[in-house]
Short mmCIF file of N, CA, C and O in Angstrom, two decimals:
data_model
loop_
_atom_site.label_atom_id
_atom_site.label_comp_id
_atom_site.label_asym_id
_atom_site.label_seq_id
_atom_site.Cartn_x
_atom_site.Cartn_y
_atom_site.Cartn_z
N UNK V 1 -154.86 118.91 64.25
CA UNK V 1 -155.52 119.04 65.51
C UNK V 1 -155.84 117.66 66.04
O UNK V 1 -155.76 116.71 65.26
N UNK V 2 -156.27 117.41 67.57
CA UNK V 2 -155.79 116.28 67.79
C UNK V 2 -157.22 116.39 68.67
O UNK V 2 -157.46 117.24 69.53
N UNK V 3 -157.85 115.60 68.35
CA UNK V 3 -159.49 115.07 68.20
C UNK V 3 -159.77 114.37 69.88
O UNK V 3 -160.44 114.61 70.89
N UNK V 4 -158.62 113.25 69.32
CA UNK V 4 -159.29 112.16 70.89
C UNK V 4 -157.65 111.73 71.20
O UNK V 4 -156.68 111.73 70.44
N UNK V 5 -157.78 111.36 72.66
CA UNK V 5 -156.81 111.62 73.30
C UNK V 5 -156.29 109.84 73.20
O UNK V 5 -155.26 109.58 73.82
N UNK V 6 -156.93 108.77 72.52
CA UNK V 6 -157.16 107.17 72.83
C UNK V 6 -156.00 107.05 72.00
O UNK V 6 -155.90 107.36 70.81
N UNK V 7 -154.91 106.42 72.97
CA UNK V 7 -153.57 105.85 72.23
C UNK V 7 -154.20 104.57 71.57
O UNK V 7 -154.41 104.38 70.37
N UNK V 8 -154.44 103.82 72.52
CA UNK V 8 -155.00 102.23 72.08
C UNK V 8 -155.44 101.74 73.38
O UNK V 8 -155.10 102.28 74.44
N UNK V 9 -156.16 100.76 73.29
CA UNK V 9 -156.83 100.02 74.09
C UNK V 9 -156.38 99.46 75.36
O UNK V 9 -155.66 98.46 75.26
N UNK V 10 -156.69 99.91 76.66
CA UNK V 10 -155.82 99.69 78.11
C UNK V 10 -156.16 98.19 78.25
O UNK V 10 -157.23 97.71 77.87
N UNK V 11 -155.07 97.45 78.87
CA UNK V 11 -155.04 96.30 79.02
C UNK V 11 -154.82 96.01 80.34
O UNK V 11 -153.66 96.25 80.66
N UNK V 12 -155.63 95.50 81.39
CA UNK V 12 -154.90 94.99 82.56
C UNK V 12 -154.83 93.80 82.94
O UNK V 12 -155.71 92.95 82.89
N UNK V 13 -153.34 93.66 83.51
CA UNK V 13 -152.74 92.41 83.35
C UNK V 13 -151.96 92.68 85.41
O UNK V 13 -151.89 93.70 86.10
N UNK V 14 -151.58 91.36 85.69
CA UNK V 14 -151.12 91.40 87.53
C UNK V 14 -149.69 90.82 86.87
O UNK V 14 -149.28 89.92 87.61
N UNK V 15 -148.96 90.98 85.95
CA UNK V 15 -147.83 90.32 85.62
C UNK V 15 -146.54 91.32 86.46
O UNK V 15 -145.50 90.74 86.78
N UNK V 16 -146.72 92.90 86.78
CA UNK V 16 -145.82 93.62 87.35
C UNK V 16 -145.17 94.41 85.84
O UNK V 16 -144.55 95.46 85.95
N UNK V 17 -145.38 93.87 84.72
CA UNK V 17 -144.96 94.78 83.54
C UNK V 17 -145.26 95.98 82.99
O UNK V 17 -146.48 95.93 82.83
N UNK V 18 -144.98 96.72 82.72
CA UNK V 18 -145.29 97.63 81.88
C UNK V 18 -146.45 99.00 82.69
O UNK V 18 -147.27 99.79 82.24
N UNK V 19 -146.03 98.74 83.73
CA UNK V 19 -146.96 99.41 84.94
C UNK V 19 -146.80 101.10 84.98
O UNK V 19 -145.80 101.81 85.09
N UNK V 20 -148.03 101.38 84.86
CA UNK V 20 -148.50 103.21 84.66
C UNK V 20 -149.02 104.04 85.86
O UNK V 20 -149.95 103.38 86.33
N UNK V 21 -148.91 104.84 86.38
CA UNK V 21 -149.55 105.39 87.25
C UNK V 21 -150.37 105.84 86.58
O UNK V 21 -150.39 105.42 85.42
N UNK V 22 -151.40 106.91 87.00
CA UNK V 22 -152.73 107.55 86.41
C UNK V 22 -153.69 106.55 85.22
O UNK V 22 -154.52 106.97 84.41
N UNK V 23 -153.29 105.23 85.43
CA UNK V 23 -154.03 104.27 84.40
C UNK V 23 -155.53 104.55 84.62
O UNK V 23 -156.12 104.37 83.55
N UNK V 24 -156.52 104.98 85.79
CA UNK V 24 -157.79 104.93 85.82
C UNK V 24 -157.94 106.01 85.88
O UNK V 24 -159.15 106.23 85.98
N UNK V 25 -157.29 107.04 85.88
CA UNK V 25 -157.51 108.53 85.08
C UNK V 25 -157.68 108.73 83.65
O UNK V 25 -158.43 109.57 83.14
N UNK V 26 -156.62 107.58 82.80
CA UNK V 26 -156.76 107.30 81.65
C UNK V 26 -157.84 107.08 80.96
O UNK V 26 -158.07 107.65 79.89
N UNK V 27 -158.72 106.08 81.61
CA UNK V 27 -160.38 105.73 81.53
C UNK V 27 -161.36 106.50 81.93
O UNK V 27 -162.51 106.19 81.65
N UNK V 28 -161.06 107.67 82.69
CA UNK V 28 -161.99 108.61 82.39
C UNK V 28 -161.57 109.54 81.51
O UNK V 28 -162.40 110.43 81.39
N UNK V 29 -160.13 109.77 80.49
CA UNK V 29 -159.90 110.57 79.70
C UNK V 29 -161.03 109.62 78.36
O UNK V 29 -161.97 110.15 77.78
N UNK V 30 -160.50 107.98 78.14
CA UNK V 30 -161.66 107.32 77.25
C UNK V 30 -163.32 107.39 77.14
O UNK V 30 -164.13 107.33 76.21
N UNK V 31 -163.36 107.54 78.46
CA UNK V 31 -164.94 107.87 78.66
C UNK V 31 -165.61 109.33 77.98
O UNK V 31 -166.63 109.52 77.31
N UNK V 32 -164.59 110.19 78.48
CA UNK V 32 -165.41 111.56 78.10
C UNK V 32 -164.97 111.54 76.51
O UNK V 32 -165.18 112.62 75.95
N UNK V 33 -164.44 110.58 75.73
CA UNK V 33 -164.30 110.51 74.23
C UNK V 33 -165.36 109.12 73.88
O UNK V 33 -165.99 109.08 72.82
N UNK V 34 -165.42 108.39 74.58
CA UNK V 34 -166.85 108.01 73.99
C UNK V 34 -168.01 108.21 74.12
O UNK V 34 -168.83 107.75 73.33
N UNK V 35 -168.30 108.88 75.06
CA UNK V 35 -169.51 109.67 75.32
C UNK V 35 -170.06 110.80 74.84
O UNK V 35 -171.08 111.43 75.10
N UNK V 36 -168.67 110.97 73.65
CA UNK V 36 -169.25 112.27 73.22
C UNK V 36 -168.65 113.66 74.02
O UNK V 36 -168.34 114.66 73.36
N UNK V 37 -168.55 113.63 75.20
CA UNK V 37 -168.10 114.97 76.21
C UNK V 37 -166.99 115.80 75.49
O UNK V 37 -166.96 117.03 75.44
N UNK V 38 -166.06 114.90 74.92
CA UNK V 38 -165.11 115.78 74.18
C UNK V 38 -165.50 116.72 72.70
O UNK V 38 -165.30 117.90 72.42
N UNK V 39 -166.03 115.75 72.04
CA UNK V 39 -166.47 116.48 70.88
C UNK V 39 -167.22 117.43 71.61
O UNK V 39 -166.83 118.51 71.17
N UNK V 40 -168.25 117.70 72.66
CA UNK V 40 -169.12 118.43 73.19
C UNK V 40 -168.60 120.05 73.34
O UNK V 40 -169.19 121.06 72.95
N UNK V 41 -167.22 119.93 74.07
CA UNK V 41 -166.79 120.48 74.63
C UNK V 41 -165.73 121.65 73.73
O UNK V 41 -165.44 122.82 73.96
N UNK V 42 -165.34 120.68 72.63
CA UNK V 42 -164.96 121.58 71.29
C UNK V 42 -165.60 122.13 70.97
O UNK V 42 -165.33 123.33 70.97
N UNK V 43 -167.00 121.65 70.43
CA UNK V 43 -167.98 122.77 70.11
C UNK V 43 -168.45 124.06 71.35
O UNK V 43 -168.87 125.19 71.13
N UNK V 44 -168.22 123.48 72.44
CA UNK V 44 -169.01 124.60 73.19
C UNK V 44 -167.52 125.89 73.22
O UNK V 44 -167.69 127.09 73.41
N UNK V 45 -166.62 125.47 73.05
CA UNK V 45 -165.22 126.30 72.89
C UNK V 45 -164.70 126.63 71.64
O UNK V 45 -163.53 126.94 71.39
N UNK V 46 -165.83 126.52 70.71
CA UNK V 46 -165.43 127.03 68.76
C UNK V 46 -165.34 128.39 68.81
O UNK V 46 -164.49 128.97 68.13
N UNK V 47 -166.25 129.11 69.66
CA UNK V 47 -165.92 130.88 69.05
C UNK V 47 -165.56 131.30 70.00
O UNK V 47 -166.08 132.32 70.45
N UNK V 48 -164.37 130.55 70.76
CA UNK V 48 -163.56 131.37 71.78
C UNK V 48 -162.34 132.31 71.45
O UNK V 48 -161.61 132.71 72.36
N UNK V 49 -162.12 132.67 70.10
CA UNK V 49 -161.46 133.12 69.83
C UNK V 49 -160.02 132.70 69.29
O UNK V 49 -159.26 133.41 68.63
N UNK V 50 -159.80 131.29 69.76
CA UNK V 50 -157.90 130.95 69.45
C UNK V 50 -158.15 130.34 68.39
O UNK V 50 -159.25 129.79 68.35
N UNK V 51 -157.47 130.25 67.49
CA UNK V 51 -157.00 129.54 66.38
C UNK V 51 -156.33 128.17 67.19
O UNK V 51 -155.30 128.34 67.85
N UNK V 52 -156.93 126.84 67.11
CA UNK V 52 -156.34 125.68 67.91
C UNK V 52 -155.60 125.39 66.73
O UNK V 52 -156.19 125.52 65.66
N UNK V 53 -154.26 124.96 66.73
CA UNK V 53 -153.43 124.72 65.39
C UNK V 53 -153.35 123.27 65.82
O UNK V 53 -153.92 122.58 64.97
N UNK V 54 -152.93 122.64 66.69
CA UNK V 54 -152.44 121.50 67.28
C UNK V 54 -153.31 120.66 68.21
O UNK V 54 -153.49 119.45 68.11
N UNK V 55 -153.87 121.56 69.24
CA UNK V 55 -154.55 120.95 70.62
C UNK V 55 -156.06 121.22 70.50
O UNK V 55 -156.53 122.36 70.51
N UNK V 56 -156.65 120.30 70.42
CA UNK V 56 -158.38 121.08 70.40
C UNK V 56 -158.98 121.39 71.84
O UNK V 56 -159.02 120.75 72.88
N UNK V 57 -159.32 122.36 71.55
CA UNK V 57 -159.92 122.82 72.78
C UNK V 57 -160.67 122.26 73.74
O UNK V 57 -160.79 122.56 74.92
N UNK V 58 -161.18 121.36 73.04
CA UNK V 58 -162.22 120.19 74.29
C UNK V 58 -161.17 118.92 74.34
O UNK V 58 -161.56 118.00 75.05
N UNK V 59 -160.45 118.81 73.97
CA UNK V 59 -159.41 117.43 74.48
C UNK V 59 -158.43 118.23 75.80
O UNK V 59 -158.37 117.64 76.88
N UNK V 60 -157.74 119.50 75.65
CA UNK V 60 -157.33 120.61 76.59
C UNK V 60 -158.57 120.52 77.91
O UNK V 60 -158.23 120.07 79.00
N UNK V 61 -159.67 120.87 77.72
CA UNK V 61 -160.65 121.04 79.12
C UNK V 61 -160.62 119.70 79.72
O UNK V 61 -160.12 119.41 80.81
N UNK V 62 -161.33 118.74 78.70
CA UNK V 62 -161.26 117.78 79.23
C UNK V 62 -160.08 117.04 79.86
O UNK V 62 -160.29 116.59 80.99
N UNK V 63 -158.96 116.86 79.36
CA UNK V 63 -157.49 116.73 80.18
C UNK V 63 -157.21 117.55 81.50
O UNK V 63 -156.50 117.14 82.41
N UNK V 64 -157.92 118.85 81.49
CA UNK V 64 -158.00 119.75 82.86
C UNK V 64 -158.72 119.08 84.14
O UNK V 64 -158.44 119.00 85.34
N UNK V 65 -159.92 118.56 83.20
CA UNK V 65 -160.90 117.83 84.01
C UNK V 65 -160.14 116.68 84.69
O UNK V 65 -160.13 116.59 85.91
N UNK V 66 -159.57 115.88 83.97
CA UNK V 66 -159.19 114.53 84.08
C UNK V 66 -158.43 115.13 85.29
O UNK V 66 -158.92 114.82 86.38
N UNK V 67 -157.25 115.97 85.33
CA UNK V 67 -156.45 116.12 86.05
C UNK V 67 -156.57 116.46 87.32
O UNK V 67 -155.71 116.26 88.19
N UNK V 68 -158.13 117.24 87.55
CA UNK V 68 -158.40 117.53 88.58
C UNK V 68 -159.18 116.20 89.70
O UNK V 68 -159.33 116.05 90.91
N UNK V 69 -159.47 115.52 88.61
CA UNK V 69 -160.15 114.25 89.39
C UNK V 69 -158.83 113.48 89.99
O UNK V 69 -159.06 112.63 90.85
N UNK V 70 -157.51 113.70 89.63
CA UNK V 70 -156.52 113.23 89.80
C UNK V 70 -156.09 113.59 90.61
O UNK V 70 -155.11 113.00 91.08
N UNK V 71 -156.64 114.84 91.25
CA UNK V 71 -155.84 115.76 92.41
C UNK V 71 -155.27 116.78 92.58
O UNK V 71 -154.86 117.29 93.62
N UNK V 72 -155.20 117.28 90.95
CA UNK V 72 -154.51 118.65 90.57
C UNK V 72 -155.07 119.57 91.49
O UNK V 72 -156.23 119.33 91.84
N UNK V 73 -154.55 120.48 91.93
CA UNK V 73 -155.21 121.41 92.84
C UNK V 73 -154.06 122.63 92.08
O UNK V 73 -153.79 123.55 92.85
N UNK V 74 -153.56 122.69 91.01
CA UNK V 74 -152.93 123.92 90.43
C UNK V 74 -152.50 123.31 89.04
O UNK V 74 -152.30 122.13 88.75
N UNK V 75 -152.39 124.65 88.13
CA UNK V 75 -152.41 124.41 86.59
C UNK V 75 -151.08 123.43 86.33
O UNK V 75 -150.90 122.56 85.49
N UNK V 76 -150.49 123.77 87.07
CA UNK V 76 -148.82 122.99 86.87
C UNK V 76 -148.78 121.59 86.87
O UNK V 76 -147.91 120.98 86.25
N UNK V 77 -150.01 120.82 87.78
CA UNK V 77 -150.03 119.55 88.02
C UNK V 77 -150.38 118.85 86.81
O UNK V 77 -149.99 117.68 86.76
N UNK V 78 -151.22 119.44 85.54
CA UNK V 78 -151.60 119.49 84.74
C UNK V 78 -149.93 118.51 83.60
O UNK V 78 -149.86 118.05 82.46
N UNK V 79 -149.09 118.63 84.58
CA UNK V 79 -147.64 118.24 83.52
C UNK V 79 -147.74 116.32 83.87
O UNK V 79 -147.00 115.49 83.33
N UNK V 80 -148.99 115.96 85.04
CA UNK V 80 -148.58 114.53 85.07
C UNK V 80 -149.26 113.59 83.66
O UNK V 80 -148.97 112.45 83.31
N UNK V 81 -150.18 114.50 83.10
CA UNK V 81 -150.74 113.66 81.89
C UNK V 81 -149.77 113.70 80.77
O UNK V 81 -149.60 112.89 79.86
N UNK V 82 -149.07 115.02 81.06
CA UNK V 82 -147.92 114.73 79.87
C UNK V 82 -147.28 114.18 80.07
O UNK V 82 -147.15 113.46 79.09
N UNK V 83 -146.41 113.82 81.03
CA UNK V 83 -144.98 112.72 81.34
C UNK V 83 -145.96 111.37 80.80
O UNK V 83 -145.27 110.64 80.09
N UNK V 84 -147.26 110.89 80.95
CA UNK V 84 -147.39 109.30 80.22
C UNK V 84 -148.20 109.50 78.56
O UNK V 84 -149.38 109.67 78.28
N UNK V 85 -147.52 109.44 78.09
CA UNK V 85 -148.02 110.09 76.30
C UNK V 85 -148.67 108.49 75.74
O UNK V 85 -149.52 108.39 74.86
N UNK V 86 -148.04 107.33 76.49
CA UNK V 86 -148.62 106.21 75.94
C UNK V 86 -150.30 106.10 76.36
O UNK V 86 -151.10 105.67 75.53
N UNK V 87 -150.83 106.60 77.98
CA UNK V 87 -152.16 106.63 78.19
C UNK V 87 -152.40 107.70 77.69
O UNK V 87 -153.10 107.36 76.73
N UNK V 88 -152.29 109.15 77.63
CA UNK V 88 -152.84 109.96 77.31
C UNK V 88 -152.48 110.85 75.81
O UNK V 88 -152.85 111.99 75.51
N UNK V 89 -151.67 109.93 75.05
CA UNK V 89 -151.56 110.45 73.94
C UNK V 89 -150.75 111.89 73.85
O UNK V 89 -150.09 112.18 74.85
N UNK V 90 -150.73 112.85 72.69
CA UNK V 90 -150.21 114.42 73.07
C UNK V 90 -151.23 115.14 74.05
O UNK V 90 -152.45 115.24 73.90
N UNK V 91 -150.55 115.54 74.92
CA UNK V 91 -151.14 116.46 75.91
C UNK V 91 -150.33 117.51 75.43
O UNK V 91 -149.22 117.37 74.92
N UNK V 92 -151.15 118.90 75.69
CA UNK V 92 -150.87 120.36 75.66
C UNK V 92 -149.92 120.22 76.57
O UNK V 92 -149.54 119.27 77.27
N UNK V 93 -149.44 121.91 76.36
CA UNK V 93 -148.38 122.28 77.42
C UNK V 93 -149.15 123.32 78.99
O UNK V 93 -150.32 123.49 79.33
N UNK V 94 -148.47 123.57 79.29
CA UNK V 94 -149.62 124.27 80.64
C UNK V 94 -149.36 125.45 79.77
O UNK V 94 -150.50 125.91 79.89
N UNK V 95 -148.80 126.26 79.03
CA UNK V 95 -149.38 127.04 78.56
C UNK V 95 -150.79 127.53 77.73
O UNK V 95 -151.50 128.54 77.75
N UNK V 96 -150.78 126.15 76.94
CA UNK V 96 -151.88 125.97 76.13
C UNK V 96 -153.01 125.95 77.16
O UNK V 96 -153.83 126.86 77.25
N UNK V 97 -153.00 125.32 77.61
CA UNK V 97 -154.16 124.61 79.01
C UNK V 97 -154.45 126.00 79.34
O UNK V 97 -155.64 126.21 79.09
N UNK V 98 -153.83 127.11 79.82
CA UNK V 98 -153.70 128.15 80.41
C UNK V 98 -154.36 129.10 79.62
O UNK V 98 -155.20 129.86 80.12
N UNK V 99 -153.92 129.15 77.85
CA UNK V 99 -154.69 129.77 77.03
C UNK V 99 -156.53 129.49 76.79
O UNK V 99 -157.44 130.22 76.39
N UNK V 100 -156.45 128.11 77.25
CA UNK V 100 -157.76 127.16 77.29
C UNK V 100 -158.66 128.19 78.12
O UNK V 100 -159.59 128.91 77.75
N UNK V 101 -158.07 128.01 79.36
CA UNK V 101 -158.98 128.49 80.95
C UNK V 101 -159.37 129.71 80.51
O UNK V 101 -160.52 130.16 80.55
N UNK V 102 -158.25 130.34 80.01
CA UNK V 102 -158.36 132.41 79.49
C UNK V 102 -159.41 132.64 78.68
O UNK V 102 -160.32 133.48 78.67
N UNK V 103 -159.15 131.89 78.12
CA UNK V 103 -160.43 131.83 76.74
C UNK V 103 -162.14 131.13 76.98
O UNK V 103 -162.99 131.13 76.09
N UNK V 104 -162.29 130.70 78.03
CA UNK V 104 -163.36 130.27 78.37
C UNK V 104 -164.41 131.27 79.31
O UNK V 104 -164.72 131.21 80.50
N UNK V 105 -164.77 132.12 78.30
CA UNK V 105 -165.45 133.37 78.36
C UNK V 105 -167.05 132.68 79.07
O UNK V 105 -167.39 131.51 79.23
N UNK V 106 -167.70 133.87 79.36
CA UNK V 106 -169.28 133.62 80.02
C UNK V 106 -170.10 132.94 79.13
O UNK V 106 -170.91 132.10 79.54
N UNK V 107 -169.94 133.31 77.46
CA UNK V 107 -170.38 131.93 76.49
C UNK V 107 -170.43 130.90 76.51
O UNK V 107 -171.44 130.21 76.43
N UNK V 108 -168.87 130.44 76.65
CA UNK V 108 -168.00 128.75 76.44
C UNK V 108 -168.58 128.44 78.12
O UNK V 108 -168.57 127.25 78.43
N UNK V 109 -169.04 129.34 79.13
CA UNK V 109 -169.28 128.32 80.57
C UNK V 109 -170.82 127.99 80.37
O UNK V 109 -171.32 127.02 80.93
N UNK V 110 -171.59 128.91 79.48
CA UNK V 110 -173.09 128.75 79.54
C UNK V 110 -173.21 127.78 78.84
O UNK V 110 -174.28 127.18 78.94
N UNK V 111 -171.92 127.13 77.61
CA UNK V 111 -171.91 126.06 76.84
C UNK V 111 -172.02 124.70 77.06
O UNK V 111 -172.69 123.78 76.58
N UNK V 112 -171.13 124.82 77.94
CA UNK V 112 -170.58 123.50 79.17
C UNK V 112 -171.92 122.37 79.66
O UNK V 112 -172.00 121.15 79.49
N UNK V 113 -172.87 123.31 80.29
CA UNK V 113 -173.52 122.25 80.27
C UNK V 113 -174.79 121.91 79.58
O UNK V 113 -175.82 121.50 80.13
N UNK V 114 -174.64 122.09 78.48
CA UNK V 114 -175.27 121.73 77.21
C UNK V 114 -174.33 120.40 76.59
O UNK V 114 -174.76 119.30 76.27
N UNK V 115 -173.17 120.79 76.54
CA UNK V 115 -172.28 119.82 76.27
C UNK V 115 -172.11 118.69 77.28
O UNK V 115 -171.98 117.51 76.94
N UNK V 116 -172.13 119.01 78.26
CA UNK V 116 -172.24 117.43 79.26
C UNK V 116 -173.89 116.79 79.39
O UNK V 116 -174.17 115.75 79.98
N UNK V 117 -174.67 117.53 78.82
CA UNK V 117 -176.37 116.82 78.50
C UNK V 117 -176.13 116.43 77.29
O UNK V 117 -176.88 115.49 76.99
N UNK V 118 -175.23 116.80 76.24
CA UNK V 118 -175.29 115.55 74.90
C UNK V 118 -174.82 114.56 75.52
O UNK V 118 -175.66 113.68 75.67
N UNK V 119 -173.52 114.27 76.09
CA UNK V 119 -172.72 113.41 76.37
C UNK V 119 -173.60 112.36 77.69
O UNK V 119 -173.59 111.13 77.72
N UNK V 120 -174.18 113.13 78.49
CA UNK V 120 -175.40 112.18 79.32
C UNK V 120 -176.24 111.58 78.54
O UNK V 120 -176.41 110.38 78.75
N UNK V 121 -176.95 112.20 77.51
CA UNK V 121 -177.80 111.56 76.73
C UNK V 121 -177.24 110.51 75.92
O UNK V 121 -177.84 109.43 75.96
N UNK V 122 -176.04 110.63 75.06
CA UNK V 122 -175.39 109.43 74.33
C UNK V 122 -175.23 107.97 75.48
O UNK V 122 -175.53 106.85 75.07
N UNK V 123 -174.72 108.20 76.92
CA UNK V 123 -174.48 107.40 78.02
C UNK V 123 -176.27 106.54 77.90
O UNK V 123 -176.62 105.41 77.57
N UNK V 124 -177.01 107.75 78.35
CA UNK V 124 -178.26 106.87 78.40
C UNK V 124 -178.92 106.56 77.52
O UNK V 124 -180.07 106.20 77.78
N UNK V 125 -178.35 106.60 75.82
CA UNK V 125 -179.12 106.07 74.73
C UNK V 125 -178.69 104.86 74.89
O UNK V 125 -179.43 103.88 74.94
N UNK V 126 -177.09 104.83 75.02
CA UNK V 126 -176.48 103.23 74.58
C UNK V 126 -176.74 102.31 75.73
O UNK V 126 -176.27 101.17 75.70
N UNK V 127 -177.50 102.76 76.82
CA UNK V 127 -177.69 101.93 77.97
C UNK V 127 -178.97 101.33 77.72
O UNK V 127 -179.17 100.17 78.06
N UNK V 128 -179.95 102.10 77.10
CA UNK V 128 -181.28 101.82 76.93
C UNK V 128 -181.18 100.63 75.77
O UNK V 128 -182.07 99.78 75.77
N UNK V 129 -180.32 100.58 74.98
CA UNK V 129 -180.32 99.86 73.52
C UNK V 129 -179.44 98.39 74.64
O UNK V 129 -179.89 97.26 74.51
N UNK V 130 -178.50 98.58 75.44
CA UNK V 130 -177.98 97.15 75.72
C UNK V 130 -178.87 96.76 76.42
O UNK V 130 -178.63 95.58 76.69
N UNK V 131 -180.23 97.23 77.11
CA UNK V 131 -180.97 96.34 78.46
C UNK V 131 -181.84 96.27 77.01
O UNK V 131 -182.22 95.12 76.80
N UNK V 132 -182.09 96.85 76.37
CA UNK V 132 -183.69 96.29 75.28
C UNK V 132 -182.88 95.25 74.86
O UNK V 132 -183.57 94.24 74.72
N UNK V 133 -181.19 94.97 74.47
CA UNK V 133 -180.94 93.95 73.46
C UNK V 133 -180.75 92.38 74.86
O UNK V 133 -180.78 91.15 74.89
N UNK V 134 -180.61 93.24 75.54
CA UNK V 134 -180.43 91.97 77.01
C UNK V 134 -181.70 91.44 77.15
O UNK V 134 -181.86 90.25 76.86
N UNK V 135 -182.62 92.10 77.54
CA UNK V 135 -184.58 91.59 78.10
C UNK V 135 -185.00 90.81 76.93
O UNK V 135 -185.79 89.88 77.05
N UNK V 136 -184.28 91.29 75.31
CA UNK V 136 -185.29 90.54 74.35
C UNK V 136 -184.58 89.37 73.75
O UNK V 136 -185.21 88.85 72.83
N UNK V 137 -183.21 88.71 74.09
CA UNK V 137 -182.21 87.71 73.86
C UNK V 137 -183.28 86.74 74.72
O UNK V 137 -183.52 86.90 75.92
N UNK V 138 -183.85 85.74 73.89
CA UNK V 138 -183.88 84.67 74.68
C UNK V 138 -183.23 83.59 75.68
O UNK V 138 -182.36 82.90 75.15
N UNK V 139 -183.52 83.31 77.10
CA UNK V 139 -182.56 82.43 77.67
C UNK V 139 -182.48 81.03 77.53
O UNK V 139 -183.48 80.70 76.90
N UNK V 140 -181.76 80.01 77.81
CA UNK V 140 -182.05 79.07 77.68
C UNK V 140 -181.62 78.39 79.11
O UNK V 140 -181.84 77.20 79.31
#
């Protein structure tokens, strides 16, 4: 099963090489994996019933998510995170994605935002810890 969606570390460079479309879609697929949102989102989708063999269920929503910030306006569009596997790692198939949506019963939606208040809270723990470690660094 496939946890977090982070090939490796995005690099930007103005050289004209190696150039990606959906690269700052990419960074919000990284975000909702360091914030926690993904793990969140597995758990809020554990007793939905599918056996995930391959795709976890909160890397699937969250890739839905991503896609829609991208413009998706239908499940099919859902195929541009798969054509770049170097930013977004294995992406599901729109079937899977499709099994995702089916399976996200009145439980897994009452889940949701429980799961995006861990993932807010992790955002505003690690923010609180860099301004306490910023205010108490002496200047010179």
């Amino acid at each position: 099963m496939h946890r977090s969606r982070s090939v490796h570390r995005p690099a930007v460079t103005t050289d004209g090489r190696n150039l990606v479309s959906h690269a700052g879609t990419a960074l919000l697929s990284e975000l909702a994996d360091r914030t926690g949102l993904t793990r969140a989102m597995s758990g809020a989708m554990a007793d939905c019933g599918i056996s995930w063999h391959t795709h976890d269920p909160g890397v699937v929503l969250t890739h839905l998510a991503v896609s829609i910030a991208d413009g998706a306006d239908c499940l099919t569009d859902f195929e541009a995170l798969r054509e770049q596997p170097e930013l977004f790692g294995d992406v599901a198939s729109v079937s899977t994605a499709w099994r995702a949506v089916k399976a996200t019963a009145s439980l897994e939606l009452r889940r949701i935002p429980t799961a995006v208040a861990v993932a807010r809270e992790i955002v505003w723990t690690k923010r609180r810890q860099a301004t306490s470690r910023s205010t108490s660094t002496p200047r010179c």
